[in-house]
Tab-separated table of C-alpha atoms in Angstrom:
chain	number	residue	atom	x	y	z
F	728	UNK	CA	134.058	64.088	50.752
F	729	UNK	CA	135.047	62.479	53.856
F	730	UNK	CA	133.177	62.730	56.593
F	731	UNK	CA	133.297	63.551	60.230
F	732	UNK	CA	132.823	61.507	63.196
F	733	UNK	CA	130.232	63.526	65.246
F	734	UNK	CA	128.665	62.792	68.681
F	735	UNK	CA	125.447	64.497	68.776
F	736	UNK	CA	123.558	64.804	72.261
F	737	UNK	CA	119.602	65.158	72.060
F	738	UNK	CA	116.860	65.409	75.347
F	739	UNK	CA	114.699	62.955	74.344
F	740	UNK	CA	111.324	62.940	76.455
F	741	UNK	CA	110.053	59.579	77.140
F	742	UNK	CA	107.007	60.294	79.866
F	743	UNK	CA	106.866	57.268	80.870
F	744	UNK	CA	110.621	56.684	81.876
F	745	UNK	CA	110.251	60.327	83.239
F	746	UNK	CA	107.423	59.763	85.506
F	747	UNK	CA	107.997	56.470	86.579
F	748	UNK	CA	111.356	57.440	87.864
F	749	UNK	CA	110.865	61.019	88.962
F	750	UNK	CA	109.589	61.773	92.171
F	751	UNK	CA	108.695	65.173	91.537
F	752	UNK	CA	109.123	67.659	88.536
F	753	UNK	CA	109.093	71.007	91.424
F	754	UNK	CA	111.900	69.015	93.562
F	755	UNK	CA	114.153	67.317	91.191
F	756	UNK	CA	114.196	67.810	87.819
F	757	UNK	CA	115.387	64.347	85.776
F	758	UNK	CA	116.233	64.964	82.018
F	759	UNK	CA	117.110	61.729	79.790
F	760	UNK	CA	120.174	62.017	76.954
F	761	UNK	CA	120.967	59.945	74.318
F	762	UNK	CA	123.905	60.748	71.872
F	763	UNK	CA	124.405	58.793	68.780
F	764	UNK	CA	127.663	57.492	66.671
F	765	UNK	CA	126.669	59.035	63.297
F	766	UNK	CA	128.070	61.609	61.026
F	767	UNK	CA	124.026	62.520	60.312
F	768	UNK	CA	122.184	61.689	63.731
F	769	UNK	CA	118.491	61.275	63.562
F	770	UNK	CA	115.956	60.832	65.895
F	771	UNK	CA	114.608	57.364	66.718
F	772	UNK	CA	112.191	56.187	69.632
F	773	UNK	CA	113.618	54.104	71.957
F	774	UNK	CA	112.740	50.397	71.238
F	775	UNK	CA	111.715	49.043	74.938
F	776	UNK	CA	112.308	45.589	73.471
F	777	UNK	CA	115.885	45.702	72.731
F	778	UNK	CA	118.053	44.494	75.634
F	779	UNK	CA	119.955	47.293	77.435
F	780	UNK	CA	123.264	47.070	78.792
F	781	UNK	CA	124.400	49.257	81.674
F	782	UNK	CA	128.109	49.813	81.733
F	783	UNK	CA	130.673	52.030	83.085
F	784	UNK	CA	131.054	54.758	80.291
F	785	UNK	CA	134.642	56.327	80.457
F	786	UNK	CA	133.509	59.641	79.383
F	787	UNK	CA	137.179	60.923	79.547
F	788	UNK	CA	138.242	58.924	76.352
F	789	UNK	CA	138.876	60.961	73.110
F	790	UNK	CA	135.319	59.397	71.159
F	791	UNK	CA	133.419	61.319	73.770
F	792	UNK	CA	135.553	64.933	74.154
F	793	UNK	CA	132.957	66.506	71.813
F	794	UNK	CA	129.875	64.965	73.202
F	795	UNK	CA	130.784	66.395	76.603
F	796	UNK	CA	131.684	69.702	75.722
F	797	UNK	CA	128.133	70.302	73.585
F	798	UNK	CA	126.569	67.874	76.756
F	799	UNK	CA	128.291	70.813	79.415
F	800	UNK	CA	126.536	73.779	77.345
F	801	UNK	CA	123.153	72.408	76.546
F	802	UNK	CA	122.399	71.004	80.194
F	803	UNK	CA	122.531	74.372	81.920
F	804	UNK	CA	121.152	76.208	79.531
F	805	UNK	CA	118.295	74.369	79.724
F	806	UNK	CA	117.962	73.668	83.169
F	807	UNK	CA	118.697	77.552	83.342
F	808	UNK	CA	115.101	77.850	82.212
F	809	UNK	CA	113.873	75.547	84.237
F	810	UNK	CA	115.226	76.731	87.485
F	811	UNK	CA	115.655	80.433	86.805
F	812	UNK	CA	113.558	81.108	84.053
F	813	UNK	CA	114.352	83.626	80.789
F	814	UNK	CA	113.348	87.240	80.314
F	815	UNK	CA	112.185	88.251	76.777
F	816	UNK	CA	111.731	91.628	74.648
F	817	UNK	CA	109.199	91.397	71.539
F	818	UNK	CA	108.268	93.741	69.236
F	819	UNK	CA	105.551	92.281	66.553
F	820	UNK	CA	106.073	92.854	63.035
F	821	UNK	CA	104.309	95.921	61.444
F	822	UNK	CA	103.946	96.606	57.658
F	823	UNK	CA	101.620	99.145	57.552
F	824	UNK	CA	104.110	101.602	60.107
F	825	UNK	CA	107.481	99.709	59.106
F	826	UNK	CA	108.561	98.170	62.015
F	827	UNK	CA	110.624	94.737	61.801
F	828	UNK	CA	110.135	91.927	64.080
F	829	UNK	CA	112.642	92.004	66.948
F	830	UNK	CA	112.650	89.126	69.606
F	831	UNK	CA	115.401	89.233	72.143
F	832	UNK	CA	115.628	86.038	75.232
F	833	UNK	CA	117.862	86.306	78.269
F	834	UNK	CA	118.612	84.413	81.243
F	835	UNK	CA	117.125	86.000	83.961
F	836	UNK	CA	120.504	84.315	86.773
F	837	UNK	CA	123.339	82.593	85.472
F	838	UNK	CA	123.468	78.660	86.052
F	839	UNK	CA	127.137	78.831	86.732
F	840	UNK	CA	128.255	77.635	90.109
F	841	UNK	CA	124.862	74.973	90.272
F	842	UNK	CA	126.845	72.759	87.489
F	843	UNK	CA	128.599	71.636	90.249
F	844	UNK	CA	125.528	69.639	91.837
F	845	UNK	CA	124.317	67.949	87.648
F	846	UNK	CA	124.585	64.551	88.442
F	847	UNK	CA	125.051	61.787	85.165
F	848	UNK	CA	123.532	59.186	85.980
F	849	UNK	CA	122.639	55.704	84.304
F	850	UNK	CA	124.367	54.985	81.842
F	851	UNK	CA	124.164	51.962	79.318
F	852	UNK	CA	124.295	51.244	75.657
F	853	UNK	CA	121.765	50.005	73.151
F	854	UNK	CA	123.016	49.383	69.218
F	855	UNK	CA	124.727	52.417	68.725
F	856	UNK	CA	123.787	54.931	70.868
F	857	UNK	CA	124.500	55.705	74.432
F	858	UNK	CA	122.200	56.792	77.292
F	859	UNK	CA	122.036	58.906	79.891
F	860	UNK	CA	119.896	60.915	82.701
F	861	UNK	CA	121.192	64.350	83.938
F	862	UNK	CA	119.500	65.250	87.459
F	863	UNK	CA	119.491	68.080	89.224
F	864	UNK	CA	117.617	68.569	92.707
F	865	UNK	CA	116.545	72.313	93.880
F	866	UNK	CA	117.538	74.161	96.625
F	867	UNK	CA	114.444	75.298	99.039
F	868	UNK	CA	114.802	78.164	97.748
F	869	UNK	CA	114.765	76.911	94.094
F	870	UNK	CA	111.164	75.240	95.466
F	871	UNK	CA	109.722	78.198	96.632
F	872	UNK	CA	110.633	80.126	93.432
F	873	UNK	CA	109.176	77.324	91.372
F	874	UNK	CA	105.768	77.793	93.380
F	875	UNK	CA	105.711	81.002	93.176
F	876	UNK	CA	105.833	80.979	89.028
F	877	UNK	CA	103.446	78.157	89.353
F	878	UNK	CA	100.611	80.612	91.144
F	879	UNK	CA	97.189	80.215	89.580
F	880	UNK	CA	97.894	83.843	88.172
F	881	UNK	CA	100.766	83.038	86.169
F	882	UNK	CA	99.102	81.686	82.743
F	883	UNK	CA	100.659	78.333	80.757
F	884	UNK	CA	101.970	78.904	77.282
F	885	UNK	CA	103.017	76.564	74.930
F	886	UNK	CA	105.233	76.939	71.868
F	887	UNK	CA	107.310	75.225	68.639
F	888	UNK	CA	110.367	76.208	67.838
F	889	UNK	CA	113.039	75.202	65.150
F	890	UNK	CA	117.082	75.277	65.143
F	891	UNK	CA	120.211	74.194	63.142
F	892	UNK	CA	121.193	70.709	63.841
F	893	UNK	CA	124.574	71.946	62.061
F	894	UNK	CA	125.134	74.399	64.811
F	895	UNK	CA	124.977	72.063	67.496
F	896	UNK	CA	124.720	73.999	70.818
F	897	UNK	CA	123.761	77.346	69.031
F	898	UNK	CA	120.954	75.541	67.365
F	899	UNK	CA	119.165	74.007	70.522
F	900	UNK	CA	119.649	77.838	71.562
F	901	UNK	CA	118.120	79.293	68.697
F	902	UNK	CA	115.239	76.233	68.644
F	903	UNK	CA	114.458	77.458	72.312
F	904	UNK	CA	114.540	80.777	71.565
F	905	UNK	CA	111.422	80.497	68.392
F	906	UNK	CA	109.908	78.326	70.851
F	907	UNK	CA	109.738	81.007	73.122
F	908	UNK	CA	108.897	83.502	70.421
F	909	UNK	CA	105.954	80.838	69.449
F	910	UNK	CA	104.526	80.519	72.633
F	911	UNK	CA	104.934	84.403	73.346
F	912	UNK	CA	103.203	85.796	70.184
F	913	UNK	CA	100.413	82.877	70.126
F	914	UNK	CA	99.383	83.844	73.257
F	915	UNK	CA	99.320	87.665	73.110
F	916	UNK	CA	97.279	87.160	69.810
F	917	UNK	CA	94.684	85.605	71.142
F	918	UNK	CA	94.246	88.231	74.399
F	919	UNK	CA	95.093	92.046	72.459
F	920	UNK	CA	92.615	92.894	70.080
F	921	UNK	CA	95.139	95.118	68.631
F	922	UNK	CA	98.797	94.546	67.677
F	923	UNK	CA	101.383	95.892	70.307
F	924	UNK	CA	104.378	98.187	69.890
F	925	UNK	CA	106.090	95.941	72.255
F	926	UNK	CA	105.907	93.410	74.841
F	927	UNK	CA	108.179	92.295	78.062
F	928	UNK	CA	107.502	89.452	80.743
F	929	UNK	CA	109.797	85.934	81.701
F	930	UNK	CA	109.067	82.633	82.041
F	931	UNK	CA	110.240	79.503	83.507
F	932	UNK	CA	110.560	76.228	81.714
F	933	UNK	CA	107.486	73.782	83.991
F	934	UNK	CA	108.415	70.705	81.814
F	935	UNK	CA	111.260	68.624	80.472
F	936	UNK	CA	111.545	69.679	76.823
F	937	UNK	CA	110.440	67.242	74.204
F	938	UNK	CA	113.387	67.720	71.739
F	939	UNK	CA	113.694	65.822	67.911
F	940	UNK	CA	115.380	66.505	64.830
F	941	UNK	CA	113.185	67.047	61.785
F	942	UNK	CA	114.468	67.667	58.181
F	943	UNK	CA	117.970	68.753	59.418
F	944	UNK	CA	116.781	70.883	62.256
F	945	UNK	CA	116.193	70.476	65.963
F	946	UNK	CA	112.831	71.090	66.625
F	947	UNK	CA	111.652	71.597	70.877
F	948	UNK	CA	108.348	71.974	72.238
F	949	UNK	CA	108.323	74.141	75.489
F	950	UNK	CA	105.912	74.363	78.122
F	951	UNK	CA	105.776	77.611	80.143
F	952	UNK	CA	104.540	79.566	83.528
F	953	UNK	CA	104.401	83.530	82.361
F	954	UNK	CA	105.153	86.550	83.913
F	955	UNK	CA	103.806	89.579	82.286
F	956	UNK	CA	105.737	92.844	82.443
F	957	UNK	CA	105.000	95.613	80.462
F	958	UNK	CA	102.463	95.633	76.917
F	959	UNK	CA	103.142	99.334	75.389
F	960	UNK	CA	100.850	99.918	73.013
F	961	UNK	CA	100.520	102.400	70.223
F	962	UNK	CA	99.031	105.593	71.097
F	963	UNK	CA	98.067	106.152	66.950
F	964	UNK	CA	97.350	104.602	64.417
């Protein structure tokens, strides 16, 4: 079976490239790329060692056409959640009155005409993979939102997800969507006593996702400010 050339584009968090080079997280946000020449990419750390070098990337030759199209869905959909945050809809699972799981995530604004101010920046080889950092700098207004979600009264939640490596841009989607689901039911556990009928709120994305790829699936960890909007509970039981 032959196989196909694919250019696979992964966030990789590397905290101290991040901070080192990042002014601030609630001004600019600074995500780092690397996409890989291989039919079955898999995640390795960068080796510091190895000598890097910085060229001028035509990203307009036909290697790369792929790589930029999954590169020009993934970035805004992820700094989507970081700069406008994502609405959700849960309803726990319930055997005992028959009611499925349902989990629904939405972008709360479009990140449409903002792709016009994503910088790529940096690039350079090292063995086979290229690099890259996409930045984006917020508006004022983008700053004051970001404060606001950061308000002491907004809690942090944390959560795993998992997605399809196979369905490239769909599966970073559907990783960020169980992370969400993760870090939603995790926390709701811990503060009802009894399980909900259903649950609403948002969040906003307060870090730089730490993405891998782990048995053929993407797996992202996702760090969130909450909003809380309704809990409806059951009125039986």
């Amino acid at each position: 079976m032959e196989k196909r050339l694919a250019i696979k584009f992964i966030f990789l968090v590397c905290f101290t490239m991040i901070f080192a080079q990042e002014v601030s997280f609630q001004k600019k946000i600074r995500l780092p790329l690397w996409a890989e020449l291989d039919a079955y990419p898999g995640l390795r750390p960068l080796d510091e060692s190895a000598e890097k070098e910085t060229v001028s990337i035509d990203y307009d030759a036909p290697v790369f056409a792929h790589a930029i199209r999954e590169m020009k869905k993934i970035t805004p959909f992820l700094l989507g959640g970081m700069v406008y945050g994502w609405e959700f809809d849960y309803t726990p699972s319930d055997k005992t009155r028959g009611v499925e799981e349902f989990f629904e995530m939405k972008e709360i604004r479009p990140f449409k005409d903002e792709t016009k101010f994503i910088k790529y920046e940096d690039p350079w080889f090292d063995e086979s993979k290229v690099h890259c950092w996409v930045s984006f700098e917020r508006s004022g207004a983008m700053i004051r939102a970001y404060n606001h979600w950061a308000d002491i009264k907004n809690p942090r939640i944390l959560g795993l997800g998992g997605g399809s490596v196979s369905k490239g841009f769909e599966g970073i989607q559907e990783a960020a969507e169980n992370a969400l689901k993760d870090a939603v039911r995790t926390y709701f556990r811990k503060i009802l006593k009894n399980k909900p009928k259903r649950i609403t709120g948002a969040v906003l994305v307060n870090k730089v996702p730490a993405i891998l790829i782990k048995s053929g699936k993407y797996q992202i960890q996702l760090d969130f400010f909450l909003q809380i909007g309704k809990i409806i509970e059951y009125r039986e039981f």
